[in-house]
mmCIF file of C-alpha atoms in Angstrom:
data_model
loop_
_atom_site.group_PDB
_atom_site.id
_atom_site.type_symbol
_atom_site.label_atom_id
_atom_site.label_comp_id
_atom_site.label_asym_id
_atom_site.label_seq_id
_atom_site.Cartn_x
_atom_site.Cartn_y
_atom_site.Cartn_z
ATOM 1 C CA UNK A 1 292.793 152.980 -68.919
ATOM 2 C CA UNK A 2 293.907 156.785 -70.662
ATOM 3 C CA UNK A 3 291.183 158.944 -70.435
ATOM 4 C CA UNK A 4 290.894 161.868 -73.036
ATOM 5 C CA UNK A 5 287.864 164.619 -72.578
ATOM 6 C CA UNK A 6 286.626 166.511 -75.065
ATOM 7 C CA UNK A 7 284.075 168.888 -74.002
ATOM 8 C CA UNK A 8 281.176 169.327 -76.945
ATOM 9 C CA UNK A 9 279.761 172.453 -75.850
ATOM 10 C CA UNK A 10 276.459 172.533 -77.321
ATOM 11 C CA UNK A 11 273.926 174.740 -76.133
ATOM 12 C CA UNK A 12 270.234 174.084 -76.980
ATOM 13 C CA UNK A 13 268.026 177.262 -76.117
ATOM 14 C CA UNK A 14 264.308 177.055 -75.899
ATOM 15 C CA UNK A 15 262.862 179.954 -75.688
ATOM 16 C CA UNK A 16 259.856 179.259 -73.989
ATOM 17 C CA UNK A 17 259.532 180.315 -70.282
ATOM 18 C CA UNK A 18 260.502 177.761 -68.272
ATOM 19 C CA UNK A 19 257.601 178.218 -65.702
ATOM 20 C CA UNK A 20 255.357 175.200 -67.962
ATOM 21 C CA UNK A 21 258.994 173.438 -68.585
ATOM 22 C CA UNK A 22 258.052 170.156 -66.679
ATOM 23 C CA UNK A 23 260.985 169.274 -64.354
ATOM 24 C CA UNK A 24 261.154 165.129 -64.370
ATOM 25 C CA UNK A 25 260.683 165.646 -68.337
ATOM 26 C CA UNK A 26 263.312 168.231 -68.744
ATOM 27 C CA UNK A 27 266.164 166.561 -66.184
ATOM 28 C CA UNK A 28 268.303 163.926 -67.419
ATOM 29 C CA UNK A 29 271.199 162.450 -68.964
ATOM 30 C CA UNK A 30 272.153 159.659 -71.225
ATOM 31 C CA UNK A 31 274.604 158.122 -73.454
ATOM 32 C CA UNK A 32 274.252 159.757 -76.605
ATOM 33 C CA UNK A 33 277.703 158.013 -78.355
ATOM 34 C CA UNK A 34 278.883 154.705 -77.644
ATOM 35 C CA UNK A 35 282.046 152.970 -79.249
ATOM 36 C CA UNK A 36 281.250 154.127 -82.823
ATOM 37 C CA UNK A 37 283.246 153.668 -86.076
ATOM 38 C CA UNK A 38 283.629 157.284 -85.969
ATOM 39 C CA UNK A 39 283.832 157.682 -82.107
ATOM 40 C CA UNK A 40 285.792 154.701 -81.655
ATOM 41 C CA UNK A 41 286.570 153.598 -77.693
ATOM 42 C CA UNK A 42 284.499 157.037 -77.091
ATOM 43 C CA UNK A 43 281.358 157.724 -74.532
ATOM 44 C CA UNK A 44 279.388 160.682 -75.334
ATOM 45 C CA UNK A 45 277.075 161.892 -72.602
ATOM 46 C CA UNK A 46 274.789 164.463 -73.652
ATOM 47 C CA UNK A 47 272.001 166.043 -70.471
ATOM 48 C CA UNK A 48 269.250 168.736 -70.296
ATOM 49 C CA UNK A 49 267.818 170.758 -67.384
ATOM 50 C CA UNK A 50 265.486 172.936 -66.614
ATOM 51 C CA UNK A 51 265.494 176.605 -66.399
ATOM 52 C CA UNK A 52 263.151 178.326 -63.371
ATOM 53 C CA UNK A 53 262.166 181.843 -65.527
ATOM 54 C CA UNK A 54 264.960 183.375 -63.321
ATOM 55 C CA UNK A 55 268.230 185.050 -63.947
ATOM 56 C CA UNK A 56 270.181 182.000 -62.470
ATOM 57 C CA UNK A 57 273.508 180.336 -64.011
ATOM 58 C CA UNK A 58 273.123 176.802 -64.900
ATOM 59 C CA UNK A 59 275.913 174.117 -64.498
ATOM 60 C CA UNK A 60 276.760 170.501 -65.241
ATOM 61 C CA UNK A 61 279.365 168.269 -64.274
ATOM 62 C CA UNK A 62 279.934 165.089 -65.986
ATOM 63 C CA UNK A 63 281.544 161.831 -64.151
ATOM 64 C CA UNK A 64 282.336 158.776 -66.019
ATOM 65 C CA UNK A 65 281.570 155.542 -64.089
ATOM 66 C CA UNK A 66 282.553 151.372 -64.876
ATOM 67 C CA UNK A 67 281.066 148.542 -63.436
ATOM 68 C CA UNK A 68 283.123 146.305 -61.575
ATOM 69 C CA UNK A 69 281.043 143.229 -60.174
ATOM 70 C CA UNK A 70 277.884 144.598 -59.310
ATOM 71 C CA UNK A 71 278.616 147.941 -58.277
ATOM 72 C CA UNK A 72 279.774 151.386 -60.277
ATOM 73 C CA UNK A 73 283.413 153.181 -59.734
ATOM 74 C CA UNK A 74 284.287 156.460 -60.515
ATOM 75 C CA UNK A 75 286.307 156.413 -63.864
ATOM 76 C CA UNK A 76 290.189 157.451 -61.883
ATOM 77 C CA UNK A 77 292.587 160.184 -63.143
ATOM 78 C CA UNK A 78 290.375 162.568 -65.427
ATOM 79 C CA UNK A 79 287.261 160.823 -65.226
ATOM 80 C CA UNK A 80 285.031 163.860 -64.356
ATOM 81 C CA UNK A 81 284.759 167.534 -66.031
ATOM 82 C CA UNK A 82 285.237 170.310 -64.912
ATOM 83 C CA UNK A 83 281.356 172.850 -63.978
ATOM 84 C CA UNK A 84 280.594 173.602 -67.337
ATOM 85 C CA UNK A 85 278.210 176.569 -67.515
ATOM 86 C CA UNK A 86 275.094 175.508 -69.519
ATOM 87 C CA UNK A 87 273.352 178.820 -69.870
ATOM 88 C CA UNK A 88 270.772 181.086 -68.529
ATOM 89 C CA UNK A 89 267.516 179.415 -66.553
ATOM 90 C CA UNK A 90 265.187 182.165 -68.335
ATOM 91 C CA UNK A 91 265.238 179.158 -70.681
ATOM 92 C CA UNK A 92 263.094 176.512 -70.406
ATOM 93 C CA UNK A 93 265.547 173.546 -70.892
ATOM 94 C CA UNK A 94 269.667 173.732 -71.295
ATOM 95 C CA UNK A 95 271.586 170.459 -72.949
ATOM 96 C CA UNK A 96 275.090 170.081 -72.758
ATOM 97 C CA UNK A 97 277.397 167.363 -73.754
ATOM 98 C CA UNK A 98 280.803 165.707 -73.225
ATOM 99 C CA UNK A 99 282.765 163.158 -74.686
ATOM 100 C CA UNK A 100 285.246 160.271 -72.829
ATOM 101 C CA UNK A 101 287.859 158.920 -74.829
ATOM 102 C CA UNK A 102 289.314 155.642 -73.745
ATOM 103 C CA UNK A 103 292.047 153.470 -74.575
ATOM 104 C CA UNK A 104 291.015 150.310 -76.186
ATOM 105 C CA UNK A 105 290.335 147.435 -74.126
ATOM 106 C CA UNK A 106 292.813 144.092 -74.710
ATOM 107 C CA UNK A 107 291.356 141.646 -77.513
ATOM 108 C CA UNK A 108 288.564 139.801 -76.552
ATOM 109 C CA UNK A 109 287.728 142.193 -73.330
ATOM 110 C CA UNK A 110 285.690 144.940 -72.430
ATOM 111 C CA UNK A 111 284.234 147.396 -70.000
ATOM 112 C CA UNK A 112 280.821 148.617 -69.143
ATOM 113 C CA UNK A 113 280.452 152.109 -69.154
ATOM 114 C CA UNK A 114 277.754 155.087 -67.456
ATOM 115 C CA UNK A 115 277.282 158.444 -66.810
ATOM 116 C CA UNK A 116 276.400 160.621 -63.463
ATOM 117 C CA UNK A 117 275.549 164.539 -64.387
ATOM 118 C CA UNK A 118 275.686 166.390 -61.492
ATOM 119 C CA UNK A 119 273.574 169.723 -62.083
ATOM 120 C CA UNK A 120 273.766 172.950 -59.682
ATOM 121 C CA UNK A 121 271.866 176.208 -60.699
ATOM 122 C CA UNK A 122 273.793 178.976 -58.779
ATOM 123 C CA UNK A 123 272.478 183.134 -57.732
ATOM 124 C CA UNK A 124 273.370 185.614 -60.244
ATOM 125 C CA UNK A 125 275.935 188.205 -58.920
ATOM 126 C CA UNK A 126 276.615 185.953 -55.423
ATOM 127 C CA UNK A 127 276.966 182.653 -57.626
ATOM 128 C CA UNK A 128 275.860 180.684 -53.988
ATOM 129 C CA UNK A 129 274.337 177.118 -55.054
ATOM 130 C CA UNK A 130 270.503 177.375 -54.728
ATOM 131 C CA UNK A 131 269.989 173.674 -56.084
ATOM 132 C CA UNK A 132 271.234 170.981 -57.152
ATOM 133 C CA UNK A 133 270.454 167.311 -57.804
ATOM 134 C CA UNK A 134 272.539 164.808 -60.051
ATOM 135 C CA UNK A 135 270.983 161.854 -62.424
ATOM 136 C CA UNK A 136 272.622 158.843 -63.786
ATOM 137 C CA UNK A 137 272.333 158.009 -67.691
ATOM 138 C CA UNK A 138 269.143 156.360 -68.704
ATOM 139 C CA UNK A 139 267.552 155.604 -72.515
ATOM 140 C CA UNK A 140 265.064 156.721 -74.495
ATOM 141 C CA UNK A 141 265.685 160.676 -74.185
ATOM 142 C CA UNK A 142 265.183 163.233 -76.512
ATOM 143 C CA UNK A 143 268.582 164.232 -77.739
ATOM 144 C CA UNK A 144 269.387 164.937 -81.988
ATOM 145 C CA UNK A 145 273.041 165.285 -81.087
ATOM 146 C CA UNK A 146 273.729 161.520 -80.933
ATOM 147 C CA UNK A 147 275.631 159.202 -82.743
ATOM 148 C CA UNK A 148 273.996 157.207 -84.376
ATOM 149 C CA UNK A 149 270.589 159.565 -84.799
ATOM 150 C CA UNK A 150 268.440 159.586 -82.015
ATOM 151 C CA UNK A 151 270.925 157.206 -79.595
ATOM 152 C CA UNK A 152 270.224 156.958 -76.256
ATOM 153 C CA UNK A 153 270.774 154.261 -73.845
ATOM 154 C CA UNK A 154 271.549 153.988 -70.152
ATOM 155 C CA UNK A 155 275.139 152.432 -70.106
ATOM 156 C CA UNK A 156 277.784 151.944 -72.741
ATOM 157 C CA UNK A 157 280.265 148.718 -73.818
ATOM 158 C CA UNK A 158 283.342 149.588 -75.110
ATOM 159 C CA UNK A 159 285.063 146.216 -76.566
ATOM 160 C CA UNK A 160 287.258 144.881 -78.322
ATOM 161 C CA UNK A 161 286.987 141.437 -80.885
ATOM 162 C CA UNK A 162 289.085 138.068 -79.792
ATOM 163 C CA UNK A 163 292.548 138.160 -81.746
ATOM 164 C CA UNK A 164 291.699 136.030 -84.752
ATOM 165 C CA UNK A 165 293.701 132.844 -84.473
ATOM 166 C CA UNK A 166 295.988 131.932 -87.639
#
């Protein structure tokens, strides 16, 4: 399976403090783009956390995961970003999003696709890791950068029709 990442770097900035941002609303991730006509074979994961009110540095790192049987495997070779720094936690909330390309699966085959975002909010000046937590991609989140509008579902198929006999 090739695996092509292209980072979408988009930044979403409340600017309300963050001290009435409500954690378990403002942490998660899902799967914003799924094999599109204009993302074909693509997996857009798109997250938000929480800011604190402080001067900390807020970071994501995006992993993309199959299922094989009934368990999930790390996506091999360049299946996992780089920390991408998603802003300031004076903010209430930070999104970020990133985009797996994938070959296309053999005719009449597919795979089963997820996400795991792990996020880390780091000291300013010492940058020493002061928490950090991870979710897996679930639906029905809040995200306008999706494909279709308002997309958002836990896992992702990628297929590919039967060759047409004839």
């Amino acid at each position: 399976m090739r695996l092509l990442l292209v980072p979408a770097l988009t930044l979403a900035l409340a600017v309300v403090p963050a001290a009435h941002a409500k954690p378990a609303k403002n942490l998660w991730a899902t799967v914003n783009v799924c094999d599109t006509e204009k993302s074909p074979n693509d997996m857009g994961v798109r997250a938000r956390m929480p800011g604190d009110g402080t001067h900390r540095r807020m970071y994501m790192r995006f992993t993309a995961q199959f299922r094989s049987g009934k368990k999930w495997k790390r996506v091999s070779g360049s299946g996992r970003s780089k920390w991408i720094y998603a802003g300031s936690a004076l903010f209430a909330t930070q999104e970020l999003g990133y985009t797996f390309s994938f070959d296309a699966p053999k005719a009449g085959s597919g795979y089963v696709l997820r996400g795991l975002v792990q996020f880390e909010w780091h000291a300013k000046g010492s940058g020493k890791v002061v928490r950090r937590t991870h979710r897996y991609t679930t639906k029905g989140h809040p995200t306008t950068a999706a494909e279709p509008k308002g997309y958002s579902k836990g896992t992702c198929k990628i297929s590919t029709p039967p060759a047409s006999e004839g």
